[in-house]
Amino acid sequence: KAGVTQTPRYLIKTRGQQVTLSCSPISGHRSVSWYQQTPGQGLQFLFEYFSETQRNKGNFPGRFSGRQFSNSRSEMNVSTLELGDSALYLCASSSLGLAGAAGEQYFGPGTRLTVT
Amino acid sequence: AQTVTQSQPEMSVQEAETVTLSCTYDTSESDYYLFWYKQPPSRQMILVIRQEAYKQQNATENRFSVNFQKAAKSFSLKISDSQLGDAAMYFCAYRSADGANSKLTFGKGITLSVRP
C-alpha cells in the first residue's frame, strides 16, 4: 500500500498571505489528523477529520481550518499567515473506525512552511 | 487533559549497546494506547511500537521493547543492539481508547545519538 502523501513538501509565503496544504491518506483510511511541529512547542494537534466531518479540534485560532473530501483526502488552510506559523505540518492517516483495526496513526513526510 | 513527559532531552549510546528512553504520562482514563515514534533527520515520523493499556504484557518489536508500568504511569523504550540508523528523535505519545478520537498527545521528544 502506498503511504501517506503530502503536497507541497516545501512552501515559502509572506505574512498576511494564505496557504493550503494537501494530504492523501493510506487507501481505505477514513481518519486524517493534522499536527504542527515547531522547535519551541513541539508536536501539537490541530484537528482530525473522519468521513468528511471534523471530529476533534486542537487549541489553534480560527485562521487554521481544514476539510476532508469524499475520497478521504484532506486539506488544511491557514489564512492571514503570521511569522509564528512557520513550522512543519504533519498529516497522519489512521485506520480508526475500520473493523478490527487498532487505529495507529501513520504520518506523511510533512510540509515545511516558512513565513517571511 | 492528558500529558506526556520526556524529561531527558538527549541521550547517547555506543553502537551495539542497549539504551533505555524514559517517558511518563498522566491521565484519568483507564483504557488508552501508548506509542513510541521515531523521527530521523528526514522528518518522517515512523511508528516504532505500540502498547495497549489493558495488556499486561510488554510489547516487543525486534530490537525494540517497552517497559510499561501502568500504576506508575511509566512507559520506557529499550533499544537493544543499537545501530547507527537508530539515531533520531524519539517521541512518546498517548491516545485515548475512545474510538471517536485519534488525537495523539506527544512528549517533547528525546534526541538519541549513536556512537560508532
XYZ file of C-alpha atoms in Angstrom:
232
model
C 0.000 0.000 0.000
C 1.151 3.496 -0.730
C 1.875 5.613 2.313
C 0.564 9.000 3.290
C 1.461 11.712 0.830
C 1.600 15.436 1.440
C 1.945 18.266 -1.012
C 3.742 20.509 -1.356
C 6.820 19.448 0.581
C 8.163 22.963 0.956
C 6.469 26.328 0.850
C 7.562 29.899 1.389
C 4.889 32.507 1.991
C 4.736 36.116 3.091
C 2.976 37.415 6.178
C -0.688 38.065 5.527
C -0.999 35.514 2.732
C -2.951 32.313 2.972
C -1.835 28.773 2.260
C -3.450 25.404 1.528
C -1.746 22.121 2.290
C -2.904 18.763 0.991
C -2.803 15.255 2.414
C -3.748 11.938 0.828
C -4.187 9.145 3.390
C -3.438 5.477 3.066
C -6.019 3.779 0.893
C -9.005 2.717 2.976
C -8.258 5.020 5.904
C -11.045 7.448 6.729
C -9.400 9.356 9.573
C -6.923 12.147 8.862
C -5.284 14.240 11.559
C -3.069 17.295 11.261
C -0.228 18.312 13.561
C 2.038 21.330 13.763
C 5.657 20.762 14.768
C 7.867 23.616 15.915
C 11.125 23.621 17.926
C 9.507 25.611 20.720
C 6.094 23.975 21.070
C 6.862 20.500 19.802
C 4.090 18.485 18.188
C 0.639 19.967 18.610
C -2.660 18.563 17.403
C -4.584 20.781 15.004
C -7.667 18.784 14.064
C -8.992 15.434 12.939
C -11.384 14.609 10.144
C -13.339 11.406 9.823
C -15.666 10.684 6.910
C -15.679 14.352 5.870
C -16.564 15.621 9.367
C -14.294 17.427 11.783
C -14.342 15.214 14.836
C -11.765 16.830 17.087
C -10.039 20.169 17.204
C -6.934 21.407 18.981
C -6.317 24.770 20.547
C -5.500 26.833 17.484
C -7.037 30.092 16.260
C -9.754 30.138 13.644
C -7.191 31.057 10.986
C -6.450 27.346 10.875
C -9.132 25.346 9.129
C -9.458 22.130 7.243
C -11.734 19.896 5.294
C -11.951 16.369 4.050
C -13.285 15.145 0.751
C -15.322 12.052 -0.043
C -12.155 10.190 -1.117
C -10.690 10.938 2.365
C -8.112 13.379 1.032
C -7.766 16.326 3.350
C -6.666 19.914 3.059
C -5.745 22.395 5.722
C -5.804 26.128 5.205
C -4.079 28.859 7.128
C -5.246 32.382 6.461
C -3.509 35.661 7.286
C -0.179 33.979 7.866
C 1.994 35.075 10.770
C 5.716 34.536 11.290
C 4.879 32.115 14.095
C 3.075 29.833 11.669
C 6.432 28.724 10.275
C 6.531 25.041 11.078
C 6.495 21.500 9.813
C 2.889 20.455 9.220
C 2.353 16.743 9.509
C -0.634 14.781 8.344
C -1.465 11.387 9.814
C -3.747 8.718 8.464
C -5.451 6.250 10.795
C -7.354 3.030 10.425
C -9.566 4.048 13.338
C -13.142 3.117 12.612
C -12.284 0.134 10.487
C -13.356 -3.224 11.882
C -10.553 -4.967 13.706
C -8.145 -2.083 13.209
C -6.055 -0.821 16.082
C -6.068 2.732 14.852
C -2.361 3.504 14.703
C -1.510 6.740 13.005
C 0.831 6.734 10.048
C 2.456 10.004 9.142
C 3.255 11.675 5.871
C 6.615 13.345 5.179
C 5.273 16.756 6.152
C 5.094 20.169 4.553
C 7.733 22.649 5.657
C 6.111 26.098 5.708
C 8.267 29.177 6.040
C 6.594 32.544 6.557
C 8.709 35.621 5.842
C -6.290 16.562 29.914
C -3.564 14.057 29.261
C 0.100 14.985 29.422
C 3.228 13.161 28.297
C 6.628 13.960 29.751
C 10.020 13.071 28.383
C 12.480 14.592 30.797
C 15.718 13.657 29.047
C 16.306 15.930 26.034
C 19.315 13.993 24.770
C 20.922 10.603 25.142
C 23.882 8.870 23.592
C 24.662 5.174 23.166
C 27.555 3.174 21.815
C 26.812 1.104 18.743
C 25.729 -2.462 19.664
C 24.905 -1.407 23.233
C 21.484 -1.081 24.867
C 19.760 2.180 25.716
C 16.525 2.995 27.528
C 14.454 6.092 26.818
C 12.082 7.243 29.542
C 8.536 8.531 29.333
C 5.877 9.266 31.909
C 2.301 10.288 31.329
C -0.682 11.480 33.230
C -4.290 10.518 32.547
C -7.509 9.817 34.372
C -8.570 7.290 31.750
C -8.262 3.573 32.365
C -8.035 2.483 28.759
C -5.634 4.021 26.285
C -2.757 3.373 23.916
C 0.863 4.395 24.170
C 3.276 4.703 21.280
C 6.881 5.405 20.512
C 7.608 7.220 17.267
C 10.985 7.773 15.660
C 11.763 10.893 13.650
C 15.085 10.743 11.765
C 16.631 13.807 10.110
C 14.342 13.255 7.117
C 11.493 14.309 9.481
C 9.366 11.287 8.529
C 7.607 10.086 11.683
C 7.866 6.316 11.945
C 5.833 4.202 14.341
C 8.220 2.066 16.396
C 5.997 0.264 18.862
C 2.517 0.293 20.391
C 1.216 -0.752 23.817
C -2.413 -1.209 24.797
C -3.046 -0.216 28.413
C -5.278 -3.217 29.079
C -2.462 -5.622 28.177
C -0.081 -6.504 30.977
C 2.480 -7.997 28.622
C 5.083 -5.559 27.396
C 5.182 -5.046 23.633
C 8.226 -6.122 21.628
C 9.212 -5.419 18.038
C 12.541 -6.957 17.087
C 15.238 -4.914 18.872
C 12.669 -2.586 20.446
C 10.778 -3.368 23.627
C 8.885 -1.392 26.213
C 8.598 -1.452 29.970
C 5.006 -0.454 30.680
C 4.212 0.277 34.320
C 0.543 1.284 34.396
C 0.331 2.117 38.087
C 3.414 4.296 37.866
C 2.270 5.734 34.514
C 5.631 4.985 33.032
C 6.395 3.797 29.503
C 10.066 3.391 28.619
C 11.572 2.195 25.351
C 14.557 -0.149 25.302
C 16.641 -0.371 22.158
C 18.942 -3.389 22.087
C 21.993 -3.816 19.862
C 21.865 -0.145 18.878
C 22.627 0.641 15.261
C 23.760 3.847 13.578
C 20.371 4.031 11.879
C 18.691 4.305 15.262
C 20.000 7.852 15.620
C 16.905 10.045 15.587
C 14.475 11.950 17.717
C 12.109 9.676 19.640
C 8.659 10.728 20.745
C 6.422 9.080 23.280
C 2.721 9.538 22.523
C -0.640 8.863 24.168
C -4.005 8.200 22.615
C -7.316 7.601 24.279
C -9.001 4.286 23.576
C -12.125 6.229 22.703
C -12.905 5.071 19.188
C -14.007 8.540 18.186
C -10.709 10.210 18.948
C -7.491 9.777 17.002
C -5.680 12.638 18.714
C -2.128 11.869 19.779
C -0.587 13.758 22.679
C 3.184 13.848 22.313
C 6.066 14.369 24.672
C 8.776 16.890 23.809
C 10.981 14.169 22.382
C 14.480 12.918 23.050
C 17.396 13.107 20.640
C 19.307 9.849 20.516
C 22.798 9.770 19.078
C 24.662 6.536 18.353
C 28.459 6.496 18.616
C 30.295 4.196 16.182
